Coordinates of C-alpha atoms and ligand atoms in Angstrom, one line a residue:
M1 CA -45.2 53.0 -21.6
R2 CA -46.3 54.8 -18.5
F3 CA -46.8 53.2 -15.0
I4 CA -46.7 53.7 -11.3
F5 CA -45.2 51.0 -9.2
D6 CA -45.9 51.4 -5.5
A7 CA -45.0 48.0 -4.2
R8 CA -46.1 47.2 -0.6
L9 CA -45.1 43.8 0.4
P10 CA -45.0 41.7 3.6
R11 CA -41.7 40.5 5.0
V12 CA -41.2 36.9 3.7
R13 CA -39.3 34.0 5.3
F14 CA -39.1 31.0 3.0
G15 CA -37.8 27.5 3.4
D16 CA -38.5 23.9 4.7
G17 CA -38.8 24.1 8.4
E18 CA -39.0 27.8 8.8
L19 CA -42.2 27.5 10.7
A20 CA -39.9 26.9 13.7
R21 CA -38.7 30.5 13.2
L22 CA -42.3 31.8 14.1
P23 CA -41.2 32.8 17.8
D24 CA -38.7 35.0 16.2
E25 CA -41.0 36.8 13.9
V26 CA -43.6 37.1 16.8
S27 CA -40.9 38.9 19.0
A28 CA -39.7 41.1 16.3
L29 CA -43.1 42.5 16.1
G30 CA -43.1 42.9 19.9
A31 CA -46.2 40.9 20.4
K32 CA -46.9 38.8 23.7
R33 CA -50.4 37.7 23.2
V34 CA -51.1 35.7 20.3
L35 CA -54.5 34.6 19.0
V36 CA -53.9 31.5 16.5
L37 CA -56.5 31.3 13.6
C38 CA -57.4 28.1 11.7
T39 CA -60.2 26.1 10.3
P40 CA -61.7 23.0 12.1
Q41 CA -59.8 20.9 9.6
Q42 CA -56.4 22.3 10.5
L43 CA -56.4 22.2 14.2
E44 CA -53.4 20.1 14.1
H45 CA -51.5 22.8 12.3
A46 CA -52.7 25.3 14.9
Q47 CA -51.6 23.1 17.7
R48 CA -48.0 23.0 16.2
V49 CA -48.2 26.8 16.3
S50 CA -49.3 27.1 19.8
T51 CA -46.7 24.6 21.0
L52 CA -44.1 26.5 19.2
L53 CA -45.2 29.8 20.7
G54 CA -45.7 28.4 24.4
Q55 CA -46.9 31.1 26.7
Q56 CA -47.1 33.8 23.7
A57 CA -50.2 31.8 22.4
V58 CA -53.1 32.9 24.5
A59 CA -56.0 31.4 22.5
T60 CA -57.0 29.4 19.3
F61 CA -60.1 30.3 17.3
D62 CA -60.7 27.2 14.9
Q63 CA -63.9 28.3 13.2
A64 CA -62.4 30.0 9.9
V65 CA -64.7 29.1 6.9
M66 CA -64.8 30.1 3.2
H67 CA -65.9 33.5 2.2
V68 CA -65.4 35.1 5.7
P69 CA -69.0 35.5 7.0
T70 CA -69.6 38.6 9.2
E71 CA -70.8 36.3 11.9
T72 CA -67.6 34.4 12.2
V73 CA -65.6 37.6 12.1
A74 CA -67.8 38.9 15.3
D75 CA -67.1 35.5 17.0
A76 CA -63.3 35.8 16.5
I77 CA -63.2 39.7 17.6
A78 CA -65.1 38.5 20.7
V79 CA -62.3 36.0 21.5
A80 CA -59.5 38.5 20.5
E81 CA -61.0 40.9 22.9
R82 CA -61.5 38.6 25.7
V83 CA -57.9 37.5 25.7
D84 CA -56.5 40.8 24.7
A85 CA -54.6 39.4 21.7
D86 CA -51.9 41.7 20.3
L87 CA -51.2 39.7 17.1
A88 CA -53.0 37.0 15.2
V89 CA -51.1 34.1 13.5
A90 CA -53.2 32.7 10.6
I91 CA -52.2 29.0 9.5
G92 CA -54.1 27.8 6.5
G93 CA -55.6 28.8 3.2
G94 CA -57.3 31.9 1.8
S95 CA -60.3 31.3 4.1
T96 CA -58.1 31.5 7.2
I97 CA -55.9 34.3 6.1
G98 CA -59.3 36.1 5.1
L99 CA -60.3 36.0 8.6
A100 CA -57.1 37.4 9.9
K101 CA -57.6 40.3 7.3
A102 CA -61.0 41.0 8.7
L103 CA -59.7 41.3 12.2
A104 CA -56.9 43.7 10.9
L105 CA -59.6 45.6 9.1
K106 CA -62.2 45.9 11.8
R107 CA -59.9 45.9 15.0
N108 CA -56.4 46.9 13.6
L109 CA -55.1 43.5 14.9
P110 CA -51.8 42.7 13.0
F111 CA -51.1 39.3 11.8
I112 CA -48.6 36.8 10.5
A113 CA -49.7 34.5 7.8
I114 CA -48.6 30.9 7.3
P115 CA -50.2 29.7 4.1
T116 CA -50.6 26.0 3.5
T117 CA -52.4 26.3 0.0
Y118 CA -51.2 28.2 -3.2
A119 CA -54.2 30.8 -3.2
G120 CA -51.9 33.8 -2.7
S121 CA -54.0 35.7 -0.3
E122 CA -51.0 36.1 2.1
M123 CA -49.3 38.5 -0.2
T124 CA -52.3 40.9 -0.9
P125 CA -54.1 44.0 0.7
I126 CA -57.4 42.6 -0.6
Y127 CA -60.1 41.5 1.7
G128 CA -63.5 40.0 1.4
L129 CA -66.4 39.9 3.7
T130 CA -69.6 38.0 3.3
E131 CA -72.8 39.6 4.9
Q132 CA -76.3 37.8 4.4
G133 CA -74.9 36.0 1.5
R134 CA -73.4 39.0 -0.3
K135 CA -69.6 39.0 -0.7
L136 CA -68.0 42.4 -0.5
T137 CA -64.3 42.9 -1.4
G138 CA -62.0 45.9 -1.0
R139 CA -58.3 46.7 -0.9
D140 CA -56.9 48.3 2.4
P141 CA -53.1 48.4 3.2
K142 CA -54.3 47.8 6.8
V143 CA -55.0 44.1 5.9
L144 CA -51.7 43.3 4.5
A145 CA -49.8 40.7 6.6
R146 CA -46.8 41.9 8.8
S147 CA -44.8 38.8 7.8
V148 CA -45.4 35.6 5.9
I149 CA -43.8 32.3 6.6
Y150 CA -43.7 30.0 3.7
D151 CA -42.7 26.4 4.8
P152 CA -43.2 23.9 2.0
E153 CA -43.4 21.2 4.6
L154 CA -46.9 22.3 5.6
S155 CA -48.4 21.8 2.1
R156 CA -47.0 18.3 1.6
E157 CA -50.1 16.9 2.9
L158 CA -52.5 19.2 0.8
P159 CA -54.7 16.9 -0.9
I160 CA -53.7 16.7 -4.7
G161 CA -57.3 18.0 -5.7
L162 CA -56.8 21.3 -3.8
T163 CA -53.1 21.3 -4.8
V164 CA -54.0 21.4 -8.4
T165 CA -57.0 23.7 -8.3
S166 CA -55.2 26.2 -5.9
G167 CA -52.2 26.0 -8.1
L168 CA -54.3 26.9 -11.1
N169 CA -56.0 29.6 -8.9
A170 CA -52.3 31.2 -8.4
I171 CA -51.7 30.9 -12.2
A172 CA -54.9 32.9 -12.8
H173 CA -53.5 35.9 -10.7
A174 CA -50.2 35.8 -12.8
V175 CA -52.2 35.7 -16.2
E176 CA -54.5 38.5 -15.4
G177 CA -51.5 40.4 -13.9
M178 CA -49.7 40.2 -17.3
Y179 CA -52.5 42.2 -19.1
A180 CA -53.7 44.3 -16.4
S181 CA -54.1 48.0 -17.3
D182 CA -51.9 48.9 -14.3
G183 CA -49.1 46.3 -14.8
N184 CA -45.5 47.0 -15.2
P185 CA -42.3 45.1 -16.5
V186 CA -41.5 43.8 -12.7
I187 CA -45.1 42.6 -12.3
S188 CA -44.7 40.8 -15.7
L189 CA -41.5 39.2 -14.9
M190 CA -42.8 37.8 -11.6
A191 CA -46.0 36.6 -13.3
E192 CA -43.9 34.7 -15.9
E193 CA -41.9 33.2 -13.4
G194 CA -44.8 32.3 -11.1
I195 CA -46.5 30.6 -14.0
R196 CA -43.4 28.7 -15.0
A197 CA -42.7 27.6 -11.4
M198 CA -46.4 26.5 -10.8
A199 CA -46.9 24.7 -14.1
V200 CA -43.8 22.6 -13.6
A201 CA -45.0 22.0 -9.9
I202 CA -48.5 21.1 -10.7
A203 CA -47.5 18.5 -13.5
G204 CA -44.7 17.0 -11.0
L205 CA -47.0 16.8 -7.9
V206 CA -49.7 14.9 -9.8
T207 CA -47.2 11.8 -9.9
A208 CA -45.4 12.7 -6.7
P209 CA -47.6 14.5 -4.4
S210 CA -45.2 14.7 -1.5
D211 CA -42.0 15.5 -3.4
P212 CA -40.2 18.4 -1.6
V213 CA -39.0 20.0 -4.6
F214 CA -41.9 20.3 -6.3
R215 CA -43.9 21.5 -3.0
S216 CA -41.1 24.1 -2.6
Q217 CA -41.4 25.2 -6.4
A218 CA -45.2 25.4 -6.0
L219 CA -45.0 27.6 -2.9
Q220 CA -42.6 29.7 -4.8
G221 CA -44.9 30.0 -7.6
A222 CA -47.9 30.9 -5.0
W223 CA -45.6 33.6 -3.5
L224 CA -45.0 35.2 -7.1
C225 CA -48.5 34.8 -8.2
G226 CA -50.1 36.3 -5.0
T227 CA -47.6 39.3 -5.2
V228 CA -48.7 40.0 -8.8
L229 CA -52.4 39.9 -7.6
G230 CA -51.7 42.1 -4.6
N231 CA -49.9 44.6 -7.1
S232 CA -52.1 44.8 -10.2
G233 CA -55.9 45.1 -11.1
M234 CA -57.6 41.8 -12.1
G235 CA -59.9 41.5 -15.4
L236 CA -62.5 39.2 -16.9
H237 CA -61.3 36.0 -15.3
H238 CA -61.5 37.1 -11.8
K239 CA -64.7 39.0 -12.4
L240 CA -66.3 35.8 -13.8
C241 CA -65.0 33.7 -10.7
H242 CA -66.2 36.3 -8.2
T243 CA -69.6 36.4 -9.9
L244 CA -70.0 32.7 -10.2
G245 CA -68.4 31.9 -6.6
G246 CA -70.3 34.5 -4.8
S247 CA -73.7 34.3 -6.6
F248 CA -73.9 30.6 -7.1
N249 CA -72.1 29.3 -4.2
L250 CA -69.5 27.4 -6.2
P251 CA -66.1 26.3 -4.7
H252 CA -63.5 29.1 -5.2
A253 CA -60.3 27.1 -6.4
E254 CA -62.4 24.9 -8.7
V255 CA -64.1 27.9 -10.3
H256 CA -60.8 29.5 -11.0
S257 CA -59.7 26.0 -12.8
V258 CA -62.7 25.7 -14.9
I259 CA -62.9 29.2 -16.0
L260 CA -59.3 30.3 -16.7
P261 CA -58.5 28.7 -20.1
H262 CA -61.8 30.1 -21.3
A263 CA -61.3 33.7 -20.1
L264 CA -57.7 33.7 -21.5
A265 CA -58.9 32.4 -24.9
Y266 CA -61.4 35.4 -24.9
N267 CA -58.5 37.8 -24.4
E268 CA -55.8 36.3 -26.4
P269 CA -56.6 37.8 -29.7
M270 CA -56.2 41.2 -28.1
V271 CA -52.8 40.7 -26.5
P272 CA -51.1 38.2 -28.8
D273 CA -47.6 39.2 -27.4
I274 CA -48.5 38.6 -23.8
A275 CA -50.3 35.3 -24.7
A276 CA -47.0 34.3 -26.4
R277 CA -45.2 34.9 -23.1
I278 CA -47.7 33.1 -21.0
A279 CA -47.6 30.1 -23.5
A280 CA -43.7 30.1 -23.2
A281 CA -43.9 30.2 -19.4
L282 CA -46.2 27.2 -19.4
G283 CA -43.5 25.4 -21.3
G284 CA -45.5 23.4 -23.9
A285 CA -46.9 23.5 -27.4
G286 CA -49.9 25.5 -28.4
T287 CA -51.7 28.6 -27.4
A288 CA -51.6 29.6 -23.6
S289 CA -55.3 28.8 -23.4
S290 CA -55.1 25.4 -24.8
Q291 CA -52.0 24.5 -22.8
L292 CA -53.7 25.6 -19.5
F293 CA -56.9 23.4 -20.5
A294 CA -54.6 20.4 -21.2
L295 CA -52.8 21.0 -17.8
A296 CA -56.0 21.0 -15.9
K297 CA -57.2 17.8 -17.8
K298 CA -54.0 16.0 -17.2
A299 CA -53.8 17.0 -13.5
G300 CA -57.5 15.8 -13.0
A301 CA -59.0 19.2 -12.1
P302 CA -62.6 19.9 -12.8
L303 CA -63.0 21.0 -16.2
S304 CA -66.8 21.9 -16.4
L305 CA -69.0 24.2 -14.2
R306 CA -71.6 21.4 -14.4
E307 CA -69.5 19.1 -12.4
I308 CA -68.8 21.5 -9.7
G309 CA -72.5 22.4 -9.1
M310 CA -73.7 25.0 -11.5
R311 CA -77.2 24.9 -13.0
E312 CA -77.3 25.4 -16.5
A313 CA -80.6 27.4 -15.9
D314 CA -78.3 30.0 -14.3
L315 CA -76.0 30.8 -17.0
D316 CA -78.2 33.7 -18.4
Q317 CA -78.3 35.3 -15.0
A318 CA -74.5 34.9 -14.5
T319 CA -74.1 36.7 -17.8
S320 CA -76.0 39.5 -16.9
L321 CA -74.1 39.8 -13.5
V322 CA -70.8 40.2 -15.3
F323 CA -72.2 43.2 -17.0
E324 CA -73.4 44.9 -13.7
Q325 CA -70.2 46.6 -13.2
R326 CA -67.5 47.9 -15.6
Y327 CA -63.9 47.1 -15.1
P328 CA -60.6 47.1 -17.2
N329 CA -60.1 44.1 -19.5
P330 CA -58.1 43.8 -22.8
R331 CA -61.1 42.7 -24.8
P332 CA -64.3 44.7 -24.4
L333 CA -66.9 42.6 -23.0
E334 CA -69.6 41.3 -25.6
E335 CA -72.7 39.7 -24.1
L336 CA -73.1 37.0 -26.8
A337 CA -69.5 36.0 -26.7
I338 CA -69.6 35.8 -22.8
R339 CA -72.7 33.8 -22.8
K340 CA -70.9 31.4 -25.3
L341 CA -67.9 31.4 -23.1
L342 CA -69.9 30.3 -20.1
Q343 CA -71.8 27.6 -22.0
R344 CA -68.3 26.0 -22.9
A345 CA -67.2 26.3 -19.5
F346 CA -70.4 24.7 -18.3
D347 CA -70.0 21.8 -20.8
G348 CA -66.4 21.3 -20.3
S349 CA -65.7 21.9 -23.8
P350 CA -62.0 23.1 -24.9
P351 CA -61.6 26.9 -24.9
L352 CA -62.4 28.6 -28.4
Ligands
NAD1 P1 -59.3 27.3 1.9 O1 -58.5 28.3 2.7 O2 -61.0 27.5 1.8 O3 -59.1 25.9 2.3 C1 -59.8 24.8 1.7 C2 -59.8 23.6 2.8 O4 -58.5 23.1 2.8 C3 -60.1 23.9 4.3 O5 -60.6 23.1 5.0 C4 -58.6 24.0 4.7 O6 -58.4 23.8 6.2 C5 -58.0 23.0 4.1 N1 -56.5 22.9 4.0 C6 -55.7 24.1 3.8 N2 -54.4 23.8 3.5 C7 -54.5 22.4 4.1 C8 -53.2 21.6 4.0 N3 -52.1 21.9 3.8 N4 -53.4 20.3 4.4 C9 -54.8 19.8 4.4 N5 -55.7 20.7 4.3 C10 -55.6 21.9 4.1 O7 -58.9 27.3 0.2 P2 -58.1 28.5 -0.6 O8 -58.2 28.1 -2.0 O9 -56.8 28.7 0.1 O10 -58.7 29.8 -0.2 C11 -59.9 30.1 -0.8 C12 -60.6 31.6 -0.2 O11 -59.5 32.5 -0.4 C13 -61.6 31.9 -0.9 O12 -62.6 32.6 -0.1 C14 -61.0 33.3 -1.8 O13 -61.9 34.3 -2.1 C15 -59.9 33.6 -0.9 N6 -58.8 34.4 -1.6 C16 -58.6 35.5 -1.3 C17 -57.4 36.2 -1.8 C18 -57.1 37.7 -1.6 O14 -56.2 38.1 -2.1 N7 -58.0 38.5 -0.6 C19 -56.6 35.5 -2.8 C20 -56.9 34.2 -2.9 C21 -58.1 33.5 -2.3

């Protein structure tokens, strides 16, 4: 075995009610003029942040949207410059945190992330920007959050549909981290524990959506899985999701839920020991891919690309797009097999 592990992680504060410690985190960074970021749907969360910060909060930008369009970034930069912000606080999911990353990238504005979904972006140096319908992604240490506050209370009201799909999105990071070409034993341990925690939490939250113990477990899972994403390269699954989400405008977390069992089934024969560890972490009987399909089904997640808006006529183009760029994956990409994989995912058939 040979590896380099150069972990760069944000500071983390975790626990019920920890949002109240935000002013301490802001002061520790020496900031005095905070720009609060949120989506239009989470203004209430942003108002809680502003109230907590009092005079330290100088403005709120509430127009964060999915995929970080450059026009939105330009609008947010204009507000940040007008109020002379020296820190951003992003409260929300991957879309809002993505906007904070764009400000960090373009204007060196540091930020604190307060995640309210399980997507995991707060732990990664990965950014995405969409210009004229094309999403570009990259890695840059500049876009790593200075500090992350995980407060499980904030996700208690996360709708169950998004809870499940964003939890499966997190599991996808851990699954691919376990067979990443640049992985290592510590990352694998985090991934296994992240999968275990998230699988238990998803199953529990389906019947008890506000349960504080399951919410806390899901957020711990998100933290671990996000850390894996930030510290290892991703393979076929993330490539497929990026292609489908970006080129056919499909919803992010739902695409991950549909594709994950199929992408894992494609790779399973090449990494039997890792697949067995993933299956054990999921805690049930059967292969890892079949367990993930069963978990998504039981939790009411979408199972087919058809039901989330994909057109069957686009499957051939999607297959070609996957081959546009080479990237590491345990099993070499075979065109016919990928086309079949996409067909099964389109139909909602169990993974092969
Ligand atoms: P999201 O941020 O798009 O949120 C979806 C909706 O749910 C939004 O309207 C949001 O306001 C709302 N919401 C969020 N938390 C809520 C809560 N607790 N209660 C009620 N409503 C709530 O969804 P997401 O899945 O977190 O993020 C998806 C985006 O994040 C994608 O663009 C994806 O590419 C990106 N992402 C990036 C990384 C990375 O490392 N760069 C990692 C994962 C995801």
